[in-house]
Every structure is written in C-alpha cells, then in structure tokens.
Amino acid sequence: MLKVKVLLVGPRESGKSVLANFVSESIEGIGSYSPTQGVRILEYEKPNLNGNSKGAGCRFELWDCSGDQKFETCWPALMKDSHGVIIIFNPELPSHLKEIEMWYSCFVQQQPLLDSQCLLVAHHKPGSAGDTENLSLEDNVKERDWEQELQKSLRSIPFHLVLQLTL
C-alpha cells in the first residue's frame, strides 16, 4: 500500500482543520473555532485509487499544521518526508494574501518538492462574501478585487492551480 504525507499549512483561521476534516471524513473538532496546537495528524485509507478492485490502495496522512508562527522552530521536523503541501488562506483577510509568499518559501522552496506537488486553496467561510451561492453583484466585484490582489502576491510563486472552496 502506498503512503502519502501531505502538509496543510497557512495563516491562522484559514480553514486548514476544516479542510482536513472534510477530506478525511473526520468529525473531530467540528463546532467552534479551536486553534491547532503544533500539528494534528489525520490518517485515512483509500483502498482503490483508480476505482477498480485491483488497484493499489493508499494510506494518507494529512498533517494539519498550526498557523501560529510561534511553532516555526518545529516546521523543519514537520516537513520531513512530506510528499505535498496545500497552502490554505482566507481571501477575505488581506493579511492572509500577504503571508502566502512566506508559507510558500518556508514549506515548498526549502524542500525538494515540484510545483505539481503544491496546491493553493482559497477557503471561503460559509455565509461570507466569497460564498458563491449567496453572491450579489457587489460581492462579485469584491471577489475580483481579491483575485487581482492574489495575482499581485503570487507573481513570484509558480502555482498552477488555485482552488476555491466554501466548507
């Protein structure tokens, strides 16, 4: 069975734990906000990666890393043997847009990872302006504003895929 270690990193309150819970189908920590202390590791298995019964299975480790920079001295240990990085941010918080480059520098450039092993996720909280089910014309303009700001921030970061989620 294959084993894959993926780090979920990004600023505080960006939705890393929410995404980790969603992907791993975990109900741990659902409810009010509780900051991750250091790291939280969620494990789950996908028996057949390609959908048929003869395919190879995979055991995933999602390392939900705290967004608090007081844990920065632990980051090198967290990065050891990782296969990918997901940088998660809340596009409605200008400070998060400014931090993306720092997270990329610390978790991607300091490891031998390819750009194809990295994902940037814009996580919109439900009921926020970025929740596309509730977008008004005014909100649509705001969304384009953060997308333009993001493009400015990412000029030096070669991300091929930016995913927007509302979870």
CSV table of N, CA and C in Angstrom, one decimal:
chain,number,residue,atom,x,y,z
A,1,MET,N,0.8,-1.2,0.0
A,1,MET,CA,0.0,0.0,0.0
A,1,MET,C,0.9,1.2,0.0
A,2,LEU,N,0.5,2.2,-0.8
A,2,LEU,CA,1.3,3.5,-0.9
A,2,LEU,C,1.0,4.3,0.4
A,3,LYS,N,1.9,5.1,0.7
A,3,LYS,CA,1.8,6.0,1.9
A,3,LYS,C,2.1,7.4,1.5
A,4,VAL,N,1.2,8.4,1.7
A,4,VAL,CA,1.4,9.7,1.3
A,4,VAL,C,1.2,10.7,2.5
A,5,LYS,N,2.2,11.6,2.6
A,5,LYS,CA,2.1,12.6,3.7
A,5,LYS,C,2.0,14.0,3.0
A,6,VAL,N,0.9,14.6,3.4
A,6,VAL,CA,0.5,15.9,2.8
A,6,VAL,C,0.4,16.9,4.0
A,7,LEU,N,1.1,18.1,3.9
A,7,LEU,CA,1.0,19.1,4.9
A,7,LEU,C,0.0,20.1,4.5
A,8,LEU,N,-0.9,20.5,5.4
A,8,LEU,CA,-1.8,21.6,5.3
A,8,LEU,C,-1.3,22.8,6.1
A,9,VAL,N,-0.9,23.8,5.4
A,9,VAL,CA,-0.3,25.0,6.1
A,9,VAL,C,-1.0,26.3,5.6
A,10,GLY,N,-0.7,27.3,6.4
A,10,GLY,CA,-1.3,28.6,6.1
A,10,GLY,C,-1.5,29.4,7.3
A,11,PRO,N,-2.0,30.7,7.1
A,11,PRO,CA,-2.2,31.6,8.3
A,11,PRO,C,-3.3,31.0,9.2
A,12,ARG,N,-3.3,31.6,10.4
A,12,ARG,CA,-4.3,31.2,11.5
A,12,ARG,C,-5.7,31.5,10.9
A,13,GLU,N,-6.6,30.7,11.3
A,13,GLU,CA,-8.0,30.8,11.0
A,13,GLU,C,-8.3,30.8,9.5
A,14,SER,N,-7.5,30.1,8.7
A,14,SER,CA,-7.8,30.0,7.3
A,14,SER,C,-8.6,28.8,6.9
A,15,GLY,N,-8.8,27.8,7.8
A,15,GLY,CA,-9.7,26.7,7.5
A,15,GLY,C,-8.9,25.4,7.2
A,16,LYS,N,-7.7,25.3,7.7
A,16,LYS,CA,-6.9,24.1,7.5
A,16,LYS,C,-7.6,22.9,8.1
A,17,SER,N,-8.0,23.0,9.3
A,17,SER,CA,-8.6,21.9,10.1
A,17,SER,C,-10.0,21.5,9.4
A,18,VAL,N,-10.7,22.5,9.0
A,18,VAL,CA,-12.0,22.2,8.3
A,18,VAL,C,-11.7,21.4,7.0
A,19,LEU,N,-10.7,21.8,6.2
A,19,LEU,CA,-10.4,21.1,5.0
A,19,LEU,C,-9.9,19.7,5.3
A,20,ALA,N,-9.1,19.5,6.3
A,20,ALA,CA,-8.5,18.2,6.7
A,20,ALA,C,-9.7,17.3,7.2
A,21,ASN,N,-10.6,17.8,7.9
A,21,ASN,CA,-11.7,17.0,8.4
A,21,ASN,C,-12.6,16.6,7.2
A,22,PHE,N,-12.8,17.5,6.3
A,22,PHE,CA,-13.6,17.2,5.1
A,22,PHE,C,-13.0,16.1,4.2
A,23,VAL,N,-11.7,16.3,3.9
A,23,VAL,CA,-11.1,15.3,3.1
A,23,VAL,C,-11.0,13.9,3.7
A,24,SER,N,-10.7,13.9,5.0
A,24,SER,CA,-10.6,12.6,5.7
A,24,SER,C,-11.9,12.1,6.2
A,25,GLU,N,-13.0,12.8,6.0
A,25,GLU,CA,-14.3,12.4,6.5
A,25,GLU,C,-14.3,12.3,8.0
A,26,SER,N,-13.6,13.1,8.7
A,26,SER,CA,-13.5,13.1,10.2
A,26,SER,C,-14.5,14.1,10.7
A,27,ILE,N,-15.0,13.8,11.9
A,27,ILE,CA,-15.9,14.8,12.6
A,27,ILE,C,-15.2,15.4,13.8
A,28,GLU,N,-13.9,15.1,13.9
A,28,GLU,CA,-13.1,15.6,15.1
A,28,GLU,C,-13.0,17.1,15.0
A,29,GLY,N,-13.3,17.8,16.1
A,29,GLY,CA,-13.2,19.2,16.2
A,29,GLY,C,-14.2,20.0,15.5
A,30,ILE,N,-15.3,19.5,15.1
A,30,ILE,CA,-16.4,20.2,14.4
A,30,ILE,C,-17.1,21.1,15.5
A,31,GLY,N,-17.3,22.3,15.1
A,31,GLY,CA,-18.0,23.2,16.1
A,31,GLY,C,-17.3,24.5,16.1
A,32,SER,N,-17.1,25.0,17.3
A,32,SER,CA,-16.5,26.3,17.5
A,32,SER,C,-15.0,26.3,17.1
A,33,TYR,N,-14.4,27.4,16.8
A,33,TYR,CA,-13.0,27.5,16.5
A,33,TYR,C,-12.1,27.2,17.6
A,34,SER,N,-11.2,26.3,17.4
A,34,SER,CA,-10.2,26.0,18.4
A,34,SER,C,-8.8,25.8,17.6
A,35,PRO,N,-7.9,26.8,17.9
A,35,PRO,CA,-6.6,26.8,17.1
A,35,PRO,C,-5.8,25.5,17.3
A,36,THR,N,-5.3,25.0,16.2
A,36,THR,CA,-4.4,23.8,16.3
A,36,THR,C,-3.2,24.1,17.0
A,37,GLN,N,-2.8,23.3,17.9
A,37,GLN,CA,-1.5,23.5,18.7
A,37,GLN,C,-0.4,22.6,18.1
A,38,GLY,N,0.5,23.2,17.4
A,38,GLY,CA,1.6,22.4,16.7
A,38,GLY,C,1.1,21.8,15.5
A,39,VAL,N,0.7,20.5,15.6
A,39,VAL,CA,0.2,19.8,14.4
A,39,VAL,C,-0.8,18.7,14.9
A,40,ARG,N,-1.8,18.4,14.0
A,40,ARG,CA,-2.8,17.4,14.2
A,40,ARG,C,-2.7,16.5,13.0
A,41,ILE,N,-2.5,15.2,13.2
A,41,ILE,CA,-2.3,14.3,12.1
A,41,ILE,C,-3.6,13.4,11.9
A,42,LEU,N,-4.2,13.5,10.7
A,42,LEU,CA,-5.3,12.7,10.4
A,42,LEU,C,-4.9,11.6,9.4
A,43,GLU,N,-5.3,10.4,9.6
A,43,GLU,CA,-4.9,9.3,8.7
A,43,GLU,C,-6.2,8.7,8.2
A,44,TYR,N,-6.2,8.4,6.9
A,44,TYR,CA,-7.3,7.6,6.3
A,44,TYR,C,-6.8,6.8,5.1
A,45,GLU,N,-7.5,5.8,4.7
A,45,GLU,CA,-7.1,5.0,3.6
A,45,GLU,C,-8.1,5.0,2.5
A,46,LYS,N,-7.6,5.0,1.3
A,46,LYS,CA,-8.4,4.9,0.1
A,46,LYS,C,-8.0,3.5,-0.5
A,47,PRO,N,-8.8,2.5,-0.4
A,47,PRO,CA,-8.5,1.1,-0.8
A,47,PRO,C,-8.1,1.0,-2.3
A,48,ASN,N,-8.8,1.7,-3.1
A,48,ASN,CA,-8.5,1.5,-4.6
A,48,ASN,C,-8.5,2.9,-5.2
A,49,LEU,N,-7.3,3.4,-5.5
A,49,LEU,CA,-7.1,4.7,-6.0
A,49,LEU,C,-7.7,4.9,-7.4
A,50,ASN,N,-7.7,3.9,-8.2
A,50,ASN,CA,-8.2,4.1,-9.6
A,50,ASN,C,-9.7,3.6,-9.7
A,51,GLY,N,-10.3,3.2,-8.6
A,51,GLY,CA,-11.7,2.9,-8.7
A,51,GLY,C,-12.1,1.4,-8.9
A,52,ASN,N,-11.1,0.6,-9.3
A,52,ASN,CA,-11.4,-0.8,-9.5
A,52,ASN,C,-10.9,-1.6,-8.4
A,53,SER,N,-11.3,-2.8,-8.2
A,53,SER,CA,-10.9,-3.6,-7.0
A,53,SER,C,-9.5,-4.1,-7.1
A,54,LYS,N,-8.8,-4.0,-8.3
A,54,LYS,CA,-7.4,-4.5,-8.4
A,54,LYS,C,-6.4,-3.4,-8.2
A,55,GLY,N,-6.8,-2.1,-8.1
A,55,GLY,CA,-5.9,-1.0,-8.0
A,55,GLY,C,-5.2,-1.0,-6.6
A,56,ALA,N,-4.1,-0.3,-6.6
A,56,ALA,CA,-3.3,-0.1,-5.4
A,56,ALA,C,-4.0,0.8,-4.5
A,57,GLY,N,-4.0,0.5,-3.2
A,57,GLY,CA,-4.5,1.3,-2.2
A,57,GLY,C,-3.5,2.4,-1.7
A,58,CYS,N,-4.0,3.3,-0.9
A,58,CYS,CA,-3.1,4.4,-0.4
A,58,CYS,C,-3.5,4.8,1.0
A,59,ARG,N,-2.6,4.9,1.9
A,59,ARG,CA,-2.8,5.5,3.2
A,59,ARG,C,-2.3,6.9,3.2
A,60,PHE,N,-3.2,7.8,3.5
A,60,PHE,CA,-2.9,9.2,3.5
A,60,PHE,C,-2.7,9.7,5.0
A,61,GLU,N,-1.7,10.6,5.1
A,61,GLU,CA,-1.5,11.3,6.4
A,61,GLU,C,-1.7,12.8,6.0
A,62,LEU,N,-2.7,13.4,6.6
A,62,LEU,CA,-2.9,14.8,6.5
A,62,LEU,C,-2.3,15.5,7.7
A,63,TRP,N,-1.3,16.3,7.6
A,63,TRP,CA,-0.7,17.0,8.7
A,63,TRP,C,-1.2,18.4,8.8
A,64,ASP,N,-2.2,18.6,9.6
A,64,ASP,CA,-2.9,19.9,9.8
A,64,ASP,C,-2.0,20.7,10.7
A,65,CYS,N,-1.2,21.6,10.1
A,65,CYS,CA,-0.2,22.3,10.9
A,65,CYS,C,-0.7,23.7,11.4
A,66,SER,N,-0.4,24.0,12.6
A,66,SER,CA,-0.8,25.3,13.2
A,66,SER,C,-0.4,26.5,12.3
A,67,GLY,N,-1.2,27.5,12.2
A,67,GLY,CA,-0.8,28.7,11.5
A,67,GLY,C,-0.1,29.7,12.4
A,68,ASP,N,0.1,29.3,13.6
A,68,ASP,CA,0.7,30.2,14.6
A,68,ASP,C,2.2,30.1,14.4
A,69,GLN,N,2.9,31.2,14.1
A,69,GLN,CA,4.3,31.2,13.8
A,69,GLN,C,5.1,31.0,15.1
A,70,LYS,N,4.5,30.9,16.2
A,70,LYS,CA,5.3,30.5,17.4
A,70,LYS,C,5.8,29.1,17.3
A,71,PHE,N,5.2,28.3,16.4
A,71,PHE,CA,5.7,26.9,16.2
A,71,PHE,C,6.7,26.8,15.0
A,72,GLU,N,7.2,27.9,14.5
A,72,GLU,CA,8.1,27.9,13.4
A,72,GLU,C,9.3,27.0,13.6
A,73,THR,N,9.8,26.9,14.8
A,73,THR,CA,11.0,26.1,15.1
A,73,THR,C,10.7,24.6,14.8
A,74,CYS,N,9.4,24.2,14.8
A,74,CYS,CA,9.0,22.8,14.6
A,74,CYS,C,8.9,22.5,13.1
A,75,TRP,N,8.8,23.5,12.3
A,75,TRP,CA,8.4,23.3,10.9
A,75,TRP,C,9.4,22.4,10.1
A,76,PRO,N,10.7,22.4,10.3
A,76,PRO,CA,11.6,21.5,9.6
A,76,PRO,C,11.3,20.0,9.9
A,77,ALA,N,10.9,19.7,11.2
A,77,ALA,CA,10.6,18.4,11.5
A,77,ALA,C,9.2,17.9,10.9
A,78,LEU,N,8.3,18.9,10.8
A,78,LEU,CA,7.0,18.6,10.1
A,78,LEU,C,7.2,18.3,8.6
A,79,MET,N,8.1,19.0,8.0
A,79,MET,CA,8.4,18.9,6.5
A,79,MET,C,9.0,17.5,6.2
A,80,LYS,N,9.7,16.9,7.1
A,80,LYS,CA,10.5,15.7,6.8
A,80,LYS,C,9.6,14.7,6.1
A,81,ASP,N,10.1,14.2,5.0
A,81,ASP,CA,9.4,13.1,4.2
A,81,ASP,C,8.0,13.4,3.7
A,82,SER,N,7.7,14.7,3.5
A,82,SER,CA,6.4,15.0,3.0
A,82,SER,C,6.4,14.9,1.5
A,83,HIS,N,5.2,14.6,1.0
A,83,HIS,CA,5.0,14.4,-0.5
A,83,HIS,C,4.3,15.5,-1.1
A,84,GLY,N,3.7,16.4,-0.4
A,84,GLY,CA,3.0,17.5,-0.9
A,84,GLY,C,2.6,18.5,0.1
A,85,VAL,N,2.3,19.7,-0.4
A,85,VAL,CA,1.9,20.8,0.5
A,85,VAL,C,0.6,21.5,0.0
A,86,ILE,N,-0.3,21.7,0.8
A,86,ILE,CA,-1.5,22.5,0.5
A,86,ILE,C,-1.5,23.8,1.3
A,87,ILE,N,-1.4,24.9,0.7
A,87,ILE,CA,-1.4,26.2,1.4
A,87,ILE,C,-2.8,26.7,1.3
A,88,ILE,N,-3.4,27.0,2.5
A,88,ILE,CA,-4.8,27.4,2.6
A,88,ILE,C,-4.8,28.8,3.2
A,89,PHE,N,-5.7,29.6,2.6
A,89,PHE,CA,-5.8,31.0,3.1
A,89,PHE,C,-7.2,31.5,3.0
A,90,ASN,N,-7.6,32.5,3.7
A,90,ASN,CA,-8.9,33.1,3.6
A,90,ASN,C,-8.7,34.4,2.8
A,91,PRO,N,-9.2,34.4,1.5
A,91,PRO,CA,-9.0,35.6,0.6
A,91,PRO,C,-9.7,36.9,1.1
A,92,GLU,N,-10.6,36.8,2.1
A,92,GLU,CA,-11.2,38.0,2.6
A,92,GLU,C,-10.4,38.7,3.7
A,93,LEU,N,-9.3,38.1,4.1
A,93,LEU,CA,-8.4,38.7,5.0
A,93,LEU,C,-7.1,39.2,4.3
A,94,PRO,N,-6.9,40.5,4.2
A,94,PRO,CA,-5.7,41.0,3.5
A,94,PRO,C,-4.4,40.5,4.0
A,95,SER,N,-4.3,40.3,5.3
A,95,SER,CA,-3.1,39.8,5.9
A,95,SER,C,-2.8,38.4,5.4
A,96,HIS,N,-3.8,37.5,5.1
A,96,HIS,CA,-3.5,36.2,4.5
A,96,HIS,C,-2.9,36.3,3.1
A,97,LEU,N,-3.3,37.2,2.3
A,97,LEU,CA,-2.7,37.4,1.0
A,97,LEU,C,-1.3,37.8,1.1
A,98,LYS,N,-0.9,38.6,2.1
A,98,LYS,CA,0.5,39.0,2.3
A,98,LYS,C,1.3,37.8,2.8
A,99,GLU,N,0.7,36.9,3.5
A,99,GLU,CA,1.5,35.8,4.1
A,99,GLU,C,1.8,34.6,3.1
A,100,ILE,N,1.1,34.5,2.0
A,100,ILE,CA,1.2,33.3,1.1
A,100,ILE,C,2.6,33.1,0.7
A,101,GLU,N,3.3,34.2,0.3
A,101,GLU,CA,4.7,34.0,-0.1
A,101,GLU,C,5.6,33.4,1.0
A,102,MET,N,5.4,33.8,2.2
A,102,MET,CA,6.2,33.3,3.4
A,102,MET,C,5.9,31.8,3.5
A,103,TRP,N,4.6,31.4,3.4
A,103,TRP,CA,4.3,30.0,3.6
A,103,TRP,C,4.9,29.2,2.4
A,104,TYR,N,4.9,29.7,1.2
A,104,TYR,CA,5.5,29.0,0.1
A,104,TYR,C,7.0,28.9,0.3
A,105,SER,N,7.6,30.0,0.7
A,105,SER,CA,9.1,30.0,0.9
A,105,SER,C,9.5,28.9,2.0
A,106,CYS,N,8.7,28.9,3.1
A,106,CYS,CA,9.1,28.0,4.2
A,106,CYS,C,8.8,26.5,3.9
A,107,PHE,N,7.7,26.3,3.2
A,107,PHE,CA,7.2,24.9,3.1
A,107,PHE,C,7.4,24.2,1.8
A,108,VAL,N,7.7,25.0,0.7
A,108,VAL,CA,7.8,24.5,-0.6
A,108,VAL,C,9.3,24.6,-1.1
A,109,GLN,N,9.8,25.9,-1.0
A,109,GLN,CA,11.1,26.1,-1.6
A,109,GLN,C,12.2,25.5,-0.7
A,110,GLN,N,12.0,25.2,0.5
A,110,GLN,CA,13.0,24.6,1.4
A,110,GLN,C,13.0,23.1,1.3
A,111,GLN,N,12.1,22.5,0.5
A,111,GLN,CA,12.1,21.1,0.3
A,111,GLN,C,12.3,20.8,-1.1
A,112,PRO,N,12.6,19.5,-1.4
A,112,PRO,CA,12.7,19.2,-2.9
A,112,PRO,C,11.3,18.8,-3.4
A,113,LEU,N,10.4,19.7,-3.5
A,113,LEU,CA,9.1,19.5,-4.0
A,113,LEU,C,8.9,20.2,-5.3
A,114,LEU,N,8.2,19.5,-6.2
A,114,LEU,CA,7.9,20.1,-7.5
A,114,LEU,C,6.6,21.0,-7.4
A,115,ASP,N,6.4,21.9,-8.3
A,115,ASP,CA,5.2,22.7,-8.3
A,115,ASP,C,4.0,21.9,-8.4
A,116,SER,N,4.1,20.7,-9.1
A,116,SER,CA,2.9,19.9,-9.2
A,116,SER,C,2.5,19.2,-7.9
A,117,GLN,N,3.4,19.3,-6.9
A,117,GLN,CA,3.1,18.7,-5.5
A,117,GLN,C,2.5,19.7,-4.6
A,118,CYS,N,2.2,20.9,-5.1
A,118,CYS,CA,1.7,22.0,-4.3
A,118,CYS,C,0.3,22.5,-4.8
A,119,LEU,N,-0.5,22.9,-3.8
A,119,LEU,CA,-1.8,23.4,-4.1
A,119,LEU,C,-2.1,24.6,-3.3
A,120,LEU,N,-2.7,25.6,-3.8
A,120,LEU,CA,-3.1,26.8,-3.1
A,120,LEU,C,-4.6,26.8,-3.1
A,121,VAL,N,-5.2,26.9,-1.8
A,121,VAL,CA,-6.7,26.8,-1.7
A,121,VAL,C,-7.1,28.1,-1.0
A,122,ALA,N,-8.1,28.8,-1.7
A,122,ALA,CA,-8.7,30.0,-1.2
A,122,ALA,C,-10.0,29.4,-0.5
A,123,HIS,N,-10.0,29.5,0.8
A,123,HIS,CA,-11.1,28.9,1.6
A,123,HIS,C,-12.0,30.0,2.1
A,124,HIS,N,-13.3,30.0,1.6
A,124,HIS,CA,-14.3,31.0,2.0
A,124,HIS,C,-15.1,30.3,3.1
A,125,LYS,N,-15.3,31.1,4.2
A,125,LYS,CA,-16.2,30.6,5.2
A,125,LYS,C,-17.7,30.7,4.8
A,126,PRO,N,-18.5,29.7,5.1
A,126,PRO,CA,-19.9,29.7,4.7
A,126,PRO,C,-20.6,31.0,5.2
A,127,GLY,N,-21.4,31.6,4.3
A,127,GLY,CA,-22.1,32.8,4.7
A,127,GLY,C,-21.2,34.1,4.4
A,128,SER,N,-20.0,33.9,4.0
A,128,SER,CA,-19.1,35.1,3.8
A,128,SER,C,-19.4,35.6,2.4
A,129,ALA,N,-18.7,36.7,2.0
A,129,ALA,CA,-18.8,37.3,0.7
A,129,ALA,C,-18.4,36.4,-0.4
A,130,GLY,N,-17.4,35.5,0.0
A,130,GLY,CA,-16.9,34.5,-1.0
A,130,GLY,C,-17.8,33.3,-1.2
A,131,ASP,N,-18.8,33.1,-0.5
A,131,ASP,CA,-19.7,32.0,-0.6
A,131,ASP,C,-20.5,32.2,-1.9
A,132,THR,N,-20.2,31.5,-3.0
A,132,THR,CA,-20.7,31.8,-4.3
A,132,THR,C,-22.2,31.5,-4.4
A,133,GLU,N,-22.8,30.8,-3.5
A,133,GLU,CA,-24.2,30.6,-3.5
A,133,GLU,C,-25.0,31.8,-3.1
A,134,ASN,N,-24.3,32.7,-2.4
A,134,ASN,CA,-25.0,33.9,-1.9
A,134,ASN,C,-24.4,35.2,-2.5
A,135,LEU,N,-23.8,35.1,-3.6
A,135,LEU,CA,-23.1,36.3,-4.2
A,135,LEU,C,-24.1,37.3,-4.8
A,136,SER,N,-23.9,38.6,-4.4
A,136,SER,CA,-24.6,39.7,-5.1
A,136,SER,C,-23.7,40.3,-6.1
A,137,LEU,N,-24.1,41.2,-6.9
A,137,LEU,CA,-23.3,41.9,-7.8
A,137,LEU,C,-22.1,42.6,-7.1
A,138,GLU,N,-22.4,43.2,-5.9
A,138,GLU,CA,-21.4,43.9,-5.2
A,138,GLU,C,-20.3,42.9,-4.7
A,139,ASP,N,-20.8,41.8,-4.2
A,139,ASP,CA,-19.8,40.7,-3.8
A,139,ASP,C,-19.0,40.2,-4.9
A,140,ASN,N,-19.6,40.1,-6.1
A,140,ASN,CA,-18.8,39.7,-7.3
A,140,ASN,C,-17.6,40.6,-7.5
A,141,VAL,N,-17.9,41.9,-7.4
A,141,VAL,CA,-16.8,42.9,-7.6
A,141,VAL,C,-15.7,42.7,-6.5
A,142,LYS,N,-16.1,42.5,-5.3
A,142,LYS,CA,-15.1,42.3,-4.2
A,142,LYS,C,-14.3,41.0,-4.5
A,143,GLU,N,-15.0,40.0,-5.0
A,143,GLU,CA,-14.2,38.7,-5.3
A,143,GLU,C,-13.2,39.0,-6.4
A,144,ARG,N,-13.5,39.8,-7.4
A,144,ARG,CA,-12.5,40.1,-8.4
A,144,ARG,C,-11.4,40.9,-7.8
A,145,ASP,N,-11.7,41.8,-6.8
A,145,ASP,CA,-10.6,42.6,-6.2
A,145,ASP,C,-9.6,41.7,-5.5
A,146,TRP,N,-10.1,40.7,-4.7
A,146,TRP,CA,-9.1,39.8,-4.0
A,146,TRP,C,-8.4,38.9,-5.0
A,147,GLU,N,-9.0,38.6,-6.1
A,147,GLU,CA,-8.3,37.8,-7.1
A,147,GLU,C,-7.2,38.6,-7.8
A,148,GLN,N,-7.4,39.9,-8.0
A,148,GLN,CA,-6.4,40.7,-8.5
A,148,GLN,C,-5.2,40.9,-7.5
A,149,GLU,N,-5.6,41.1,-6.3
A,149,GLU,CA,-4.6,41.2,-5.2
A,149,GLU,C,-3.8,39.9,-5.1
A,150,LEU,N,-4.5,38.8,-5.2
A,150,LEU,CA,-3.8,37.5,-5.2
A,150,LEU,C,-2.8,37.3,-6.3
A,151,GLN,N,-3.2,37.7,-7.5
A,151,GLN,CA,-2.3,37.7,-8.7
A,151,GLN,C,-1.0,38.5,-8.4
A,152,LYS,N,-1.2,39.7,-7.8
A,152,LYS,CA,0.0,40.5,-7.5
A,152,LYS,C,0.9,39.8,-6.5
A,153,SER,N,0.3,39.2,-5.5
A,153,SER,CA,1.0,38.5,-4.5
A,153,SER,C,1.8,37.3,-5.0
A,154,LEU,N,1.2,36.6,-6.0
A,154,LEU,CA,1.7,35.3,-6.5
A,154,LEU,C,2.7,35.5,-7.7
A,155,ARG,N,3.0,36.7,-8.0
A,155,ARG,CA,3.9,36.8,-9.2
A,155,ARG,C,5.2,36.0,-9.1
A,156,SER,N,5.7,35.8,-7.9
A,156,SER,CA,7.0,35.1,-7.7
A,156,SER,C,6.7,33.6,-7.3
A,157,ILE,N,5.5,33.2,-7.3
A,157,ILE,CA,5.1,31.8,-6.9
A,157,ILE,C,4.5,31.1,-8.1
A,158,PRO,N,5.1,30.0,-8.5
A,158,PRO,CA,4.7,29.3,-9.7
A,158,PRO,C,3.5,28.3,-9.5
A,159,PHE,N,2.4,28.8,-8.9
A,159,PHE,CA,1.3,27.8,-8.7
A,159,PHE,C,0.6,27.7,-10.0
A,160,HIS,N,0.2,26.4,-10.3
A,160,HIS,CA,-0.5,26.1,-11.5
A,160,HIS,C,-2.0,26.0,-11.2
A,161,LEU,N,-2.4,25.8,-9.9
A,161,LEU,CA,-3.8,25.6,-9.6
A,161,LEU,C,-4.2,26.3,-8.3
A,162,VAL,N,-5.2,27.1,-8.4
A,162,VAL,CA,-5.7,27.7,-7.2
A,162,VAL,C,-7.2,27.2,-7.1
A,163,LEU,N,-7.5,26.7,-6.0
A,163,LEU,CA,-8.9,26.1,-5.8
A,163,LEU,C,-9.6,27.0,-4.8
A,164,GLN,N,-10.9,27.2,-5.1
A,164,GLN,CA,-11.7,28.0,-4.2
A,164,GLN,C,-12.7,27.1,-3.6
A,165,LEU,N,-12.8,27.1,-2.2
A,165,LEU,CA,-13.8,26.2,-1.5
A,165,LEU,C,-14.6,27.0,-0.5
A,166,THR,N,-15.8,26.6,-0.3
A,166,THR,CA,-16.6,27.1,0.8
A,166,THR,C,-17.0,25.8,1.6
A,167,LEU,N,-16.4,25.6,2.8
A,167,LEU,CA,-16.8,24.5,3.6
A,167,LEU,C,-17.2,24.9,5.0
